[in-house]
mmCIF file of C-alpha atoms in Angstrom:
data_model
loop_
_atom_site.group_PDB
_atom_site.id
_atom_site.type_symbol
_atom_site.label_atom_id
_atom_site.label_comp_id
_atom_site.label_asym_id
_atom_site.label_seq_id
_atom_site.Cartn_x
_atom_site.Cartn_y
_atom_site.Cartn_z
ATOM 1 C CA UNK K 1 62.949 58.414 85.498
ATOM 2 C CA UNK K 2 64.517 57.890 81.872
ATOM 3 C CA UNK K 3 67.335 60.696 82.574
ATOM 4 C CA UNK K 4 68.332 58.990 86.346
ATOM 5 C CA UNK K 5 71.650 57.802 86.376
ATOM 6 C CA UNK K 6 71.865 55.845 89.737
ATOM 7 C CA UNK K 7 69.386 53.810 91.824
ATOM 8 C CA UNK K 8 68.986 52.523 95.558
ATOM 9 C CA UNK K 9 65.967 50.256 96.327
ATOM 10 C CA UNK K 10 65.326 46.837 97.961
ATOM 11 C CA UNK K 11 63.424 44.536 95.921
ATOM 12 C CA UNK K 12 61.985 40.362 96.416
ATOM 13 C CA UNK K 13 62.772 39.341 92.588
ATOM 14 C CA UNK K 14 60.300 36.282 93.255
ATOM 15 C CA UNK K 15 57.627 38.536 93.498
ATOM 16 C CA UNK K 16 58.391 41.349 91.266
ATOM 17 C CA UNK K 17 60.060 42.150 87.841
ATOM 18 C CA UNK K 18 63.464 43.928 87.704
ATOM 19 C CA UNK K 19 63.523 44.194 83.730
ATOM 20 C CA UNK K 20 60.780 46.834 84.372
ATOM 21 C CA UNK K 21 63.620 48.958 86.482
ATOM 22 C CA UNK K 22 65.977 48.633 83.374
ATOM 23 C CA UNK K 23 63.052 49.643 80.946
ATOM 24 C CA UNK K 24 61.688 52.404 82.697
ATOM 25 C CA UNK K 25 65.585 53.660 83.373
ATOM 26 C CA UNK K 26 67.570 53.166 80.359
ATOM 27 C CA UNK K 27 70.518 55.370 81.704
ATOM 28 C CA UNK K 28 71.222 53.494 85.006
ATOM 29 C CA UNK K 29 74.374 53.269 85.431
ATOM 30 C CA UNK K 30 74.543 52.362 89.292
ATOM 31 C CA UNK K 31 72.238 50.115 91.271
ATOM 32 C CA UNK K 32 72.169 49.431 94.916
ATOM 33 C CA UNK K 33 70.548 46.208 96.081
ATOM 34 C CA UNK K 34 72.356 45.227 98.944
ATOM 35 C CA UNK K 35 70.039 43.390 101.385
ATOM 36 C CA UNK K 36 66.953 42.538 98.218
ATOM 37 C CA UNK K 37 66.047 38.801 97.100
ATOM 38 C CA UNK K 38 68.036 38.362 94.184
ATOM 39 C CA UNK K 39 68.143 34.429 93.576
ATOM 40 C CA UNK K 40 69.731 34.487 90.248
ATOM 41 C CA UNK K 41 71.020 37.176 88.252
ATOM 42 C CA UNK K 42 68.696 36.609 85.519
ATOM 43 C CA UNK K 43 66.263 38.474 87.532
ATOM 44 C CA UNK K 44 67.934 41.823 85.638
ATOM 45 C CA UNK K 45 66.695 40.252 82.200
ATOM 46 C CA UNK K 46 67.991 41.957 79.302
ATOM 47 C CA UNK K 47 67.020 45.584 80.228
ATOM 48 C CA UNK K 48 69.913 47.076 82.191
ATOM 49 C CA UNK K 49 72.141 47.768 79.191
ATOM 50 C CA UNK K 50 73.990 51.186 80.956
ATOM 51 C CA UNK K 51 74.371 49.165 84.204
ATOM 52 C CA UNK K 52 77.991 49.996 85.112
ATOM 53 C CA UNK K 53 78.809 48.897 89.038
ATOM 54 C CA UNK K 54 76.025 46.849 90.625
ATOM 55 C CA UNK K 55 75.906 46.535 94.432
ATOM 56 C CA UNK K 56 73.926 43.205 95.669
ATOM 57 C CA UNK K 57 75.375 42.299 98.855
ATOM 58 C CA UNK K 58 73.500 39.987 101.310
ATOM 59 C CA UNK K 59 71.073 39.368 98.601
ATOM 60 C CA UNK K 60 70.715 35.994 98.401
ATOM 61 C CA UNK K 61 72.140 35.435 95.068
ATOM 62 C CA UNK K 62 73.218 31.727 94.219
ATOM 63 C CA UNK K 63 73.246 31.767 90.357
ATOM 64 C CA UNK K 64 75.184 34.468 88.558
ATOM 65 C CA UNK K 65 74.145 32.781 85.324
ATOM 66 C CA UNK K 66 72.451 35.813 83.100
ATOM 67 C CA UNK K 67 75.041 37.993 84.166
ATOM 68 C CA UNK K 68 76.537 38.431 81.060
ATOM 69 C CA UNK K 69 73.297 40.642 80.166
ATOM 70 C CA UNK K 70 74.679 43.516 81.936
ATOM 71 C CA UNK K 71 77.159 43.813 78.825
ATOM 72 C CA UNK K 72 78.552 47.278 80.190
ATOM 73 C CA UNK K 73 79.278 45.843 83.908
ATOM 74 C CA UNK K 74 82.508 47.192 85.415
ATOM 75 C CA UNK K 75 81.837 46.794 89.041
ATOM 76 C CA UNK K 76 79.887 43.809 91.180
ATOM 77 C CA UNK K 77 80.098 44.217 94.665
ATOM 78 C CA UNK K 78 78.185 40.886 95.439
ATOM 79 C CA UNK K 79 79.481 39.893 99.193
ATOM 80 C CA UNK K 80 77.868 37.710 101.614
ATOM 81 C CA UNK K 81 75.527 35.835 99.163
ATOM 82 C CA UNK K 82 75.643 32.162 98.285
ATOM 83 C CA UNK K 83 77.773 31.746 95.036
ATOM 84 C CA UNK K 84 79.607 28.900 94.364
ATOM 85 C CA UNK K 85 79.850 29.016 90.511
ATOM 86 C CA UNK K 86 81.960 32.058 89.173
ATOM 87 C CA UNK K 87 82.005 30.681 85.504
ATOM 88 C CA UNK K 88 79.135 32.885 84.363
ATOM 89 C CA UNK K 89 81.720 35.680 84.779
ATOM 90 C CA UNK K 90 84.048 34.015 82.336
ATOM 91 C CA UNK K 91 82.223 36.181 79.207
ATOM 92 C CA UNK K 92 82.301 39.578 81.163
ATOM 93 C CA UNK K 93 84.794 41.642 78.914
ATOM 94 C CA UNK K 94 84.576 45.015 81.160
ATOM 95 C CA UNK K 95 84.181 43.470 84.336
ATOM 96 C CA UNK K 96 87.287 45.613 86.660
ATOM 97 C CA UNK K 97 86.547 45.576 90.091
ATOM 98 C CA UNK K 98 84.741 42.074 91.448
ATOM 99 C CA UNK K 99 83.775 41.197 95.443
ATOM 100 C CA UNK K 100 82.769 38.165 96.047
ATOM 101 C CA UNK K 101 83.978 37.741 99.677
ATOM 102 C CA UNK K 102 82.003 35.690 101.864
ATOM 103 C CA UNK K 103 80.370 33.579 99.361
ATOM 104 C CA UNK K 104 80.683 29.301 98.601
ATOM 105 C CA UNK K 105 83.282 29.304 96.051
ATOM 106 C CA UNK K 106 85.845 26.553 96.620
ATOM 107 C CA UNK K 107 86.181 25.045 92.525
ATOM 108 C CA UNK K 108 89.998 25.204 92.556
ATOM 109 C CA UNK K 109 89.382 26.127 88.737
ATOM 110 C CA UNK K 110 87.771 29.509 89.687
ATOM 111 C CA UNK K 111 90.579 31.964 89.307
ATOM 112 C CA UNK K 112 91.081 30.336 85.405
ATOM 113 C CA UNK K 113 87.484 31.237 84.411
ATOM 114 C CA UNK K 114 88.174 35.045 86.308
ATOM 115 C CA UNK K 115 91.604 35.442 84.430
ATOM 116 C CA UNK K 116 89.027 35.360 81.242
ATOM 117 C CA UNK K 117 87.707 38.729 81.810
ATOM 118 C CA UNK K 118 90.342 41.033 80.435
ATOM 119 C CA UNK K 119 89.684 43.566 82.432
ATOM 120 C CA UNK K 120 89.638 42.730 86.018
ATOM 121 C CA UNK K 121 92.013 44.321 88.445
ATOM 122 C CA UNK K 122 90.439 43.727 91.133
ATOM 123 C CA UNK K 123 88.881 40.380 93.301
ATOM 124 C CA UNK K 124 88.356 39.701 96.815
ATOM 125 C CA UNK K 125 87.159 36.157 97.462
ATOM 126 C CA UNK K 126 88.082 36.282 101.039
ATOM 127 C CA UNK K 127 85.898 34.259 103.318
ATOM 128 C CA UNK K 128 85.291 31.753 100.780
ATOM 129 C CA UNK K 129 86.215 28.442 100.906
ATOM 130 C CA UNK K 130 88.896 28.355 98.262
ATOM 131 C CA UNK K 131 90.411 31.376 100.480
ATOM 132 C CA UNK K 132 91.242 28.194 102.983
ATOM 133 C CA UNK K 133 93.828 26.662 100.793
ATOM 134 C CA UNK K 134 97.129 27.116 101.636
ATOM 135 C CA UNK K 135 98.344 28.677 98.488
ATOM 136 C CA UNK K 136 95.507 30.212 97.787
ATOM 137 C CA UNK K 137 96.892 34.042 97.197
ATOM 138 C CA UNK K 138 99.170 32.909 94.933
ATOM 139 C CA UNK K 139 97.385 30.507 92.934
ATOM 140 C CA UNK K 140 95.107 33.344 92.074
ATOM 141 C CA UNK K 141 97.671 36.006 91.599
ATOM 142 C CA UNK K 142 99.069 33.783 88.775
ATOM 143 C CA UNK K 143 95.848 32.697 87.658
ATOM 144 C CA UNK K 144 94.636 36.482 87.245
ATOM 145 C CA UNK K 145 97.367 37.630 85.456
ATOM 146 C CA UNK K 146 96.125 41.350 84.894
ATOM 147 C CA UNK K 147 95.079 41.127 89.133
ATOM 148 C CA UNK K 148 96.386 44.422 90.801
ATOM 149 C CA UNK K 149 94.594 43.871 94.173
ATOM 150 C CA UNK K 150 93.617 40.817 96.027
ATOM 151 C CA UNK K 151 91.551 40.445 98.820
ATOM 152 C CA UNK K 152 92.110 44.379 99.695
ATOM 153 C CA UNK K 153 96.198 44.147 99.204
ATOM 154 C CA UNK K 154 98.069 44.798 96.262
ATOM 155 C CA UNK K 155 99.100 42.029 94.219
ATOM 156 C CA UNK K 156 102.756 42.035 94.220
ATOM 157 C CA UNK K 157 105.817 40.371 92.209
ATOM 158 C CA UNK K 158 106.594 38.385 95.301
ATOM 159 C CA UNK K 159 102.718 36.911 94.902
ATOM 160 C CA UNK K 160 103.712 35.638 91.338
ATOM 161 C CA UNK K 161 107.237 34.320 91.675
ATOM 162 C CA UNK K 162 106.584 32.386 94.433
ATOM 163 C CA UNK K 163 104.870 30.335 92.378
ATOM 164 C CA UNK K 164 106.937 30.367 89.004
ATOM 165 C CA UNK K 165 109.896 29.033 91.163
ATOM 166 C CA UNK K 166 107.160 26.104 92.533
ATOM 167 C CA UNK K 167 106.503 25.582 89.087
ATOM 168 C CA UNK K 168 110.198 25.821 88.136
ATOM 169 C CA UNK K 169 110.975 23.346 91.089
ATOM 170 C CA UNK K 170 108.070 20.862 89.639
ATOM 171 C CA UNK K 171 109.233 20.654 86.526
ATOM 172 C CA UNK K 172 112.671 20.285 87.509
ATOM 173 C CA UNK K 173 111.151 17.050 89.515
ATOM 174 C CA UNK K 174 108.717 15.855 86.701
ATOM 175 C CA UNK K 175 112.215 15.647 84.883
ATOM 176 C CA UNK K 176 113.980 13.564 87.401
ATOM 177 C CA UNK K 177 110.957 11.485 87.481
ATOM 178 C CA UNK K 178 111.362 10.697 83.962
ATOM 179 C CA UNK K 179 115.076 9.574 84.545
#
């Protein structure tokens, strides 16, 4: 088990311990999950320090608090859970290629905390609720400066512009306002 390098299983982490996977597999470096009971990402505990892309979809995650202990974490595919709060993410450094589509994020702040990770290139928060707004696509396209792909398109300069001239156009009225 100590030489295995990827990992598919289904797991209830309110009845078992994950940190035991991570222990007894110190070079995992993928994990499939998709479809386990996964409340909170603490469930991984500390031991999943090769973890590189983790799949958890339809897991029932709601907290992604703890996942900053999967320090090497380039990949989360963690669709069709119930995540509302992305801020936990705000500390992942190597974090490329995030799905959260289908989830219960709708903070209008989310795309700041995602722009923190310096590496992500990829996001797809389609189906959420802050998907709904009107803007949306470009909102986060500015927000996530280093974004290549959004929602399975590619980000382009159109996505950012449109919003520079908005925010050209607003301060041009902030100005007028102060007349």
């Amino acid at each position: 088990l100590g030489t295995n390098t990827s990992l598919e299983m289904r797991a209830d982490a309110a009845e078992e311990d994950l940190s035991a996977v991570g222990a007894l597999m110190p070079r995992l470096a993928q994990l499939r999950m998709n479809t386990s009971i996964v409340p909170t990402m603490r469930a991984f505990g500390s031991q999943f320090q090769s973890l590189r892309v983790l799949w958890i979809a339809r897991a029932g995650v709601e907290d992604l608090s703890g996942v900053t202990s999967l320090v090497r974490l380039t990949e989360l595919y963690a669709s069709f859970n119930d995540i509302a709060d992305v801020s936990p993410l705000a500390e992942m450094d190597f974090l490329e290629v995030l799905d959260l589509e289908g989830n219960r994020v709708e903070d209008e702040d989310a795309p700041d905390y995602l722009n923190v990770c310096p590496a992500l290139r990829e996001l797809s928060l389609e189906g959420n609720p802050i998907a709904k707004r009107v803007s949306y696509r470009r909102e986060v396209c500015v927000a996530v400066k280093r974004l290549r792909t959004l929602d399975d398109s590619p980000v382009t300069d159109a996505d950012r512009s449109v919003l520079e001239l908005n925010n050209a156009d607003a301060a041009s009225a902030d100005r007028f306002a102060e007349l």
